[in-house]
mmCIF file of C-alpha atoms in Angstrom:
data_model
loop_
_atom_site.group_PDB
_atom_site.id
_atom_site.type_symbol
_atom_site.label_atom_id
_atom_site.label_comp_id
_atom_site.label_asym_id
_atom_site.label_seq_id
_atom_site.Cartn_x
_atom_site.Cartn_y
_atom_site.Cartn_z
ATOM 1 C CA UNK A 1 126.935 161.275 301.130
ATOM 2 C CA UNK A 2 125.072 163.395 303.592
ATOM 3 C CA UNK A 3 121.365 162.709 303.890
ATOM 4 C CA UNK A 4 118.820 164.937 305.517
ATOM 5 C CA UNK A 5 115.470 163.432 306.389
ATOM 6 C CA UNK A 6 112.450 165.517 307.228
ATOM 7 C CA UNK A 7 109.056 164.533 308.613
ATOM 8 C CA UNK A 8 106.182 164.722 308.189
ATOM 9 C CA UNK A 9 105.871 165.200 304.447
ATOM 10 C CA UNK A 10 102.420 166.771 304.785
ATOM 11 C CA UNK A 11 100.699 168.310 307.767
ATOM 12 C CA UNK A 12 97.108 169.493 307.860
ATOM 13 C CA UNK A 13 96.182 171.702 310.788
ATOM 14 C CA UNK A 14 93.275 173.880 311.749
ATOM 15 C CA UNK A 15 94.079 177.546 311.933
ATOM 16 C CA UNK A 16 95.248 178.310 315.436
ATOM 17 C CA UNK A 17 96.740 174.884 316.076
ATOM 18 C CA UNK A 18 100.448 174.337 316.548
ATOM 19 C CA UNK A 19 102.743 172.759 313.951
ATOM 20 C CA UNK A 20 106.119 171.039 314.178
ATOM 21 C CA UNK A 21 108.454 169.669 311.526
ATOM 22 C CA UNK A 22 111.484 167.541 312.326
ATOM 23 C CA UNK A 23 114.767 167.162 310.559
ATOM 24 C CA UNK A 24 117.398 164.438 311.016
ATOM 25 C CA UNK A 25 120.802 164.093 309.456
ATOM 26 C CA UNK A 26 122.847 160.977 308.903
ATOM 27 C CA UNK A 27 125.964 162.940 309.848
ATOM 28 C CA UNK A 28 126.876 165.705 312.270
ATOM 29 C CA UNK A 29 126.085 169.070 310.768
ATOM 30 C CA UNK A 30 128.199 172.181 310.970
ATOM 31 C CA UNK A 31 125.016 174.180 310.814
ATOM 32 C CA UNK A 32 121.402 173.809 309.841
ATOM 33 C CA UNK A 33 119.278 176.286 307.983
ATOM 34 C CA UNK A 34 115.552 176.578 307.564
ATOM 35 C CA UNK A 35 113.762 177.900 304.513
ATOM 36 C CA UNK A 36 110.139 178.558 303.637
ATOM 37 C CA UNK A 37 108.785 178.214 300.131
ATOM 38 C CA UNK A 38 105.355 179.579 299.381
ATOM 39 C CA UNK A 39 103.330 177.878 296.637
ATOM 40 C CA UNK A 40 104.754 178.990 293.301
ATOM 41 C CA UNK A 41 107.607 180.847 294.961
ATOM 42 C CA UNK A 42 111.232 180.290 295.767
ATOM 43 C CA UNK A 43 112.851 179.327 299.073
ATOM 44 C CA UNK A 44 113.319 182.168 301.503
ATOM 45 C CA UNK A 45 115.863 181.954 304.275
ATOM 46 C CA UNK A 46 114.398 181.872 307.773
ATOM 47 C CA UNK A 47 117.261 181.144 310.135
ATOM 48 C CA UNK A 48 120.567 179.416 310.682
ATOM 49 C CA UNK A 49 121.523 177.414 313.772
ATOM 50 C CA UNK A 50 125.162 176.707 314.512
ATOM 51 C CA UNK A 51 125.646 175.809 318.151
ATOM 52 C CA UNK A 52 124.807 172.521 319.824
ATOM 53 C CA UNK A 53 121.491 172.793 321.672
ATOM 54 C CA UNK A 54 120.774 176.205 320.207
ATOM 55 C CA UNK A 55 117.233 177.566 320.375
ATOM 56 C CA UNK A 56 116.121 180.620 318.436
ATOM 57 C CA UNK A 57 112.748 182.296 318.232
ATOM 58 C CA UNK A 58 111.138 184.449 315.603
ATOM 59 C CA UNK A 59 107.745 185.584 316.852
ATOM 60 C CA UNK A 60 105.622 182.411 316.701
ATOM 61 C CA UNK A 61 108.422 180.269 315.258
ATOM 62 C CA UNK A 62 110.843 178.343 317.473
ATOM 63 C CA UNK A 63 113.885 176.627 316.013
ATOM 64 C CA UNK A 64 115.987 174.066 317.846
ATOM 65 C CA UNK A 65 119.294 172.396 317.057
ATOM 66 C CA UNK A 66 119.978 169.114 318.815
ATOM 67 C CA UNK A 67 122.795 168.544 321.250
ATOM 68 C CA UNK A 68 124.499 166.152 318.854
ATOM 69 C CA UNK A 69 123.978 168.566 315.955
ATOM 70 C CA UNK A 70 122.248 165.861 313.958
ATOM 71 C CA UNK A 71 118.650 166.920 314.347
ATOM 72 C CA UNK A 72 116.560 170.045 314.367
ATOM 73 C CA UNK A 73 112.968 171.129 314.651
ATOM 74 C CA UNK A 74 110.767 174.038 313.706
ATOM 75 C CA UNK A 75 107.688 174.706 315.797
ATOM 76 C CA UNK A 76 104.987 177.200 314.901
ATOM 77 C CA UNK A 77 102.600 178.274 317.633
ATOM 78 C CA UNK A 78 99.004 179.141 316.755
ATOM 79 C CA UNK A 79 99.281 178.818 312.993
ATOM 80 C CA UNK A 80 97.849 181.448 310.698
ATOM 81 C CA UNK A 81 96.880 181.211 307.026
ATOM 82 C CA UNK A 82 100.026 183.136 306.140
ATOM 83 C CA UNK A 83 102.081 180.215 307.432
ATOM 84 C CA UNK A 84 101.004 178.056 304.491
ATOM 85 C CA UNK A 85 103.906 176.738 302.449
ATOM 86 C CA UNK A 86 106.664 174.173 302.451
ATOM 87 C CA UNK A 87 109.292 174.317 305.149
ATOM 88 C CA UNK A 88 112.686 172.915 304.291
ATOM 89 C CA UNK A 89 115.590 172.204 306.546
ATOM 90 C CA UNK A 90 119.004 172.150 304.948
ATOM 91 C CA UNK A 91 122.333 170.974 306.262
ATOM 92 C CA UNK A 92 125.710 172.486 305.493
ATOM 93 C CA UNK A 93 126.058 175.731 303.601
ATOM 94 C CA UNK A 94 128.627 178.375 302.799
ATOM 95 C CA UNK A 95 131.356 176.945 300.621
ATOM 96 C CA UNK A 96 129.308 173.810 300.055
ATOM 97 C CA UNK A 97 125.844 173.598 298.675
ATOM 98 C CA UNK A 98 123.021 172.799 300.991
ATOM 99 C CA UNK A 99 121.566 169.329 301.356
ATOM 100 C CA UNK A 100 117.852 169.864 301.611
ATOM 101 C CA UNK A 101 115.330 167.724 303.382
ATOM 102 C CA UNK A 102 112.266 166.788 301.351
ATOM 103 C CA UNK A 103 110.271 169.490 303.068
ATOM 104 C CA UNK A 104 107.069 169.538 305.055
ATOM 105 C CA UNK A 105 104.021 170.898 303.271
ATOM 106 C CA UNK A 106 101.902 172.814 305.761
ATOM 107 C CA UNK A 107 98.231 173.036 304.855
ATOM 108 C CA UNK A 108 96.016 175.165 307.052
ATOM 109 C CA UNK A 109 92.266 174.796 307.184
ATOM 110 C CA UNK A 110 90.447 177.938 308.300
ATOM 111 C CA UNK B 1 117.967 191.760 302.417
ATOM 112 C CA UNK B 2 120.149 190.442 299.613
ATOM 113 C CA UNK B 3 118.414 190.157 296.254
ATOM 114 C CA UNK B 4 119.089 187.570 293.591
ATOM 115 C CA UNK B 5 117.484 187.754 290.180
ATOM 116 C CA UNK B 6 117.089 185.097 287.560
ATOM 117 C CA UNK B 7 116.325 185.440 283.887
ATOM 118 C CA UNK B 8 114.257 184.263 282.164
ATOM 119 C CA UNK B 9 111.508 183.292 284.586
ATOM 120 C CA UNK B 10 109.952 180.945 282.049
ATOM 121 C CA UNK B 11 111.264 179.472 278.837
ATOM 122 C CA UNK B 12 109.872 177.001 276.354
ATOM 123 C CA UNK B 13 112.267 175.496 273.861
ATOM 124 C CA UNK B 14 112.334 172.731 271.317
ATOM 125 C CA UNK B 15 114.154 169.498 271.895
ATOM 126 C CA UNK B 16 117.772 169.704 270.781
ATOM 127 C CA UNK B 17 118.209 173.421 271.369
ATOM 128 C CA UNK B 18 120.226 175.086 274.122
ATOM 129 C CA UNK B 19 118.937 177.414 276.795
ATOM 130 C CA UNK B 20 120.881 179.871 278.922
ATOM 131 C CA UNK B 21 119.702 180.943 282.372
ATOM 132 C CA UNK B 22 121.249 183.916 284.146
ATOM 133 C CA UNK B 23 121.583 184.383 287.879
ATOM 134 C CA UNK B 24 122.575 187.763 289.276
ATOM 135 C CA UNK B 25 123.190 189.014 292.787
ATOM 136 C CA UNK B 26 121.864 192.560 292.608
ATOM 137 C CA UNK B 27 123.130 194.229 295.748
ATOM 138 C CA UNK B 28 126.013 192.129 296.945
ATOM 139 C CA UNK B 29 129.030 190.270 295.663
ATOM 140 C CA UNK B 30 128.525 186.532 295.813
ATOM 141 C CA UNK B 31 131.646 184.518 296.423
ATOM 142 C CA UNK B 32 129.746 181.384 295.589
ATOM 143 C CA UNK B 33 126.640 180.629 293.596
ATOM 144 C CA UNK B 34 124.700 177.409 293.526
ATOM 145 C CA UNK B 35 122.374 175.816 291.021
ATOM 146 C CA UNK B 36 119.488 173.643 292.117
ATOM 147 C CA UNK B 37 116.779 171.728 290.330
ATOM 148 C CA UNK B 38 113.328 171.186 291.733
ATOM 149 C CA UNK B 39 110.612 168.845 290.491
ATOM 150 C CA UNK B 40 106.981 169.589 291.326
ATOM 151 C CA UNK B 41 106.246 169.254 295.023
ATOM 152 C CA UNK B 42 109.695 167.890 295.665
ATOM 153 C CA UNK B 43 112.799 169.126 297.359
ATOM 154 C CA UNK B 44 115.645 171.035 295.813
ATOM 155 C CA UNK B 45 118.522 169.018 294.459
ATOM 156 C CA UNK B 46 121.924 170.622 294.266
ATOM 157 C CA UNK B 47 123.361 170.404 290.765
ATOM 158 C CA UNK B 48 126.594 172.340 291.077
ATOM 159 C CA UNK B 49 128.563 174.877 293.071
ATOM 160 C CA UNK B 50 130.067 177.777 291.212
ATOM 161 C CA UNK B 51 132.919 179.980 292.402
ATOM 162 C CA UNK B 52 133.860 183.142 290.575
ATOM 163 C CA UNK B 53 136.757 182.601 288.211
ATOM 164 C CA UNK B 54 137.024 178.855 288.663
ATOM 165 C CA UNK B 55 135.381 175.748 287.297
ATOM 166 C CA UNK B 56 132.110 174.659 288.794
ATOM 167 C CA UNK B 57 131.939 171.618 291.025
ATOM 168 C CA UNK B 58 129.204 169.258 289.909
ATOM 169 C CA UNK B 59 127.266 166.848 292.084
ATOM 170 C CA UNK B 60 127.389 163.178 291.338
ATOM 171 C CA UNK B 61 125.087 162.256 288.486
ATOM 172 C CA UNK B 62 124.977 165.739 286.964
ATOM 173 C CA UNK B 63 126.453 165.859 283.468
ATOM 174 C CA UNK B 64 128.826 168.797 283.273
ATOM 175 C CA UNK B 65 128.863 168.749 279.477
ATOM 176 C CA UNK B 66 125.105 169.068 279.442
ATOM 177 C CA UNK B 67 124.743 171.662 282.162
ATOM 178 C CA UNK B 68 127.408 174.261 281.470
ATOM 179 C CA UNK B 69 128.050 176.712 284.262
ATOM 180 C CA UNK B 70 129.997 179.924 283.937
ATOM 181 C CA UNK B 71 130.669 182.233 286.855
ATOM 182 C CA UNK B 72 132.180 185.206 285.095
ATOM 183 C CA UNK B 73 131.963 187.737 287.904
ATOM 184 C CA UNK B 74 131.023 188.070 291.562
ATOM 185 C CA UNK B 75 127.507 189.017 290.546
ATOM 186 C CA UNK B 76 126.736 186.741 287.598
ATOM 187 C CA UNK B 77 126.533 183.024 287.018
ATOM 188 C CA UNK B 78 124.971 181.336 284.014
ATOM 189 C CA UNK B 79 123.617 177.848 283.493
ATOM 190 C CA UNK B 80 123.325 176.598 279.914
ATOM 191 C CA UNK B 81 121.275 173.501 279.272
ATOM 192 C CA UNK B 82 122.724 172.106 276.068
ATOM 193 C CA UNK B 83 120.797 169.933 273.620
ATOM 194 C CA UNK B 84 117.759 170.044 275.857
ATOM 195 C CA UNK B 85 115.378 167.101 276.026
ATOM 196 C CA UNK B 86 111.890 166.859 277.530
ATOM 197 C CA UNK B 87 113.296 165.156 280.629
ATOM 198 C CA UNK B 88 115.267 168.346 281.313
ATOM 199 C CA UNK B 89 111.995 170.175 281.891
ATOM 200 C CA UNK B 90 112.083 171.382 285.465
ATOM 201 C CA UNK B 91 112.318 174.359 287.785
ATOM 202 C CA UNK B 92 115.894 175.610 288.030
ATOM 203 C CA UNK B 93 116.822 177.819 290.972
ATOM 204 C CA UNK B 94 120.077 179.562 291.704
ATOM 205 C CA UNK B 95 121.268 180.869 295.018
ATOM 206 C CA UNK B 96 124.122 183.070 296.134
ATOM 207 C CA UNK B 97 126.120 183.331 299.305
ATOM 208 C CA UNK B 98 128.293 186.299 300.152
ATOM 209 C CA UNK B 99 130.088 184.811 303.082
ATOM 210 C CA UNK B 100 131.276 181.277 303.688
ATOM 211 C CA UNK B 101 129.095 179.473 306.183
ATOM 212 C CA UNK B 102 126.238 181.929 305.959
ATOM 213 C CA UNK B 103 122.818 181.780 304.436
ATOM 214 C CA UNK B 104 122.028 181.484 300.793
ATOM 215 C CA UNK B 105 119.718 183.823 298.958
ATOM 216 C CA UNK B 106 117.625 182.278 296.269
ATOM 217 C CA UNK B 107 116.595 183.617 292.918
ATOM 218 C CA UNK B 108 112.949 183.372 291.827
ATOM 219 C CA UNK B 109 113.654 180.354 289.637
ATOM 220 C CA UNK B 110 113.318 179.543 285.954
ATOM 221 C CA UNK B 111 110.632 177.206 284.658
ATOM 222 C CA UNK B 112 112.068 175.311 281.678
ATOM 223 C CA UNK B 113 109.754 173.373 279.393
ATOM 224 C CA UNK B 114 111.273 171.371 276.571
ATOM 225 C CA UNK B 115 108.837 170.297 273.874
#
């Protein structure tokens, strides 16, 4: 079945530093979605990428979808304490359930 | 944004009893609902996909007789954990999608503890 791998598992950064998490799929994805889960909370949808090579920005967050539609990345510029949480990528969606990556736990040191 | 509720948020039950968890889409009609399970500090694992009015589709390794799913309407899906055992203790999260291929909206989750 489809596998979605995500690295790193944990990332410690100083506040103000940049952060990137990477996602790779064993198969070509129809779309990729990114979610953020705060400690003790539930996943919250951030964005969906559909097109090959697509790049989308949300303020300090930049999302990319690879040309082959098998990998994706999330980059946060100048992290803030509010960015703390676990970021999950997920492949598929819609009529099928999502296959989640293991997530990257972002820990920010002030 | 779309809101999904889950009830109860926490439940403690004795081994051998059954527990029902409700998932509701509050402000939209969900064509499909999903049930996930999450262990501490781990990723979400899809258990089953539920379409209104039809039988749920279970992922490999998920016992459908143990985890009963009913999707009675476009706004309600229920997960019943039958004859619960301590190893069933986990965080169960539902999500709902109102259009095929679009994002899923997650409920707040239910923490199940089986003693």
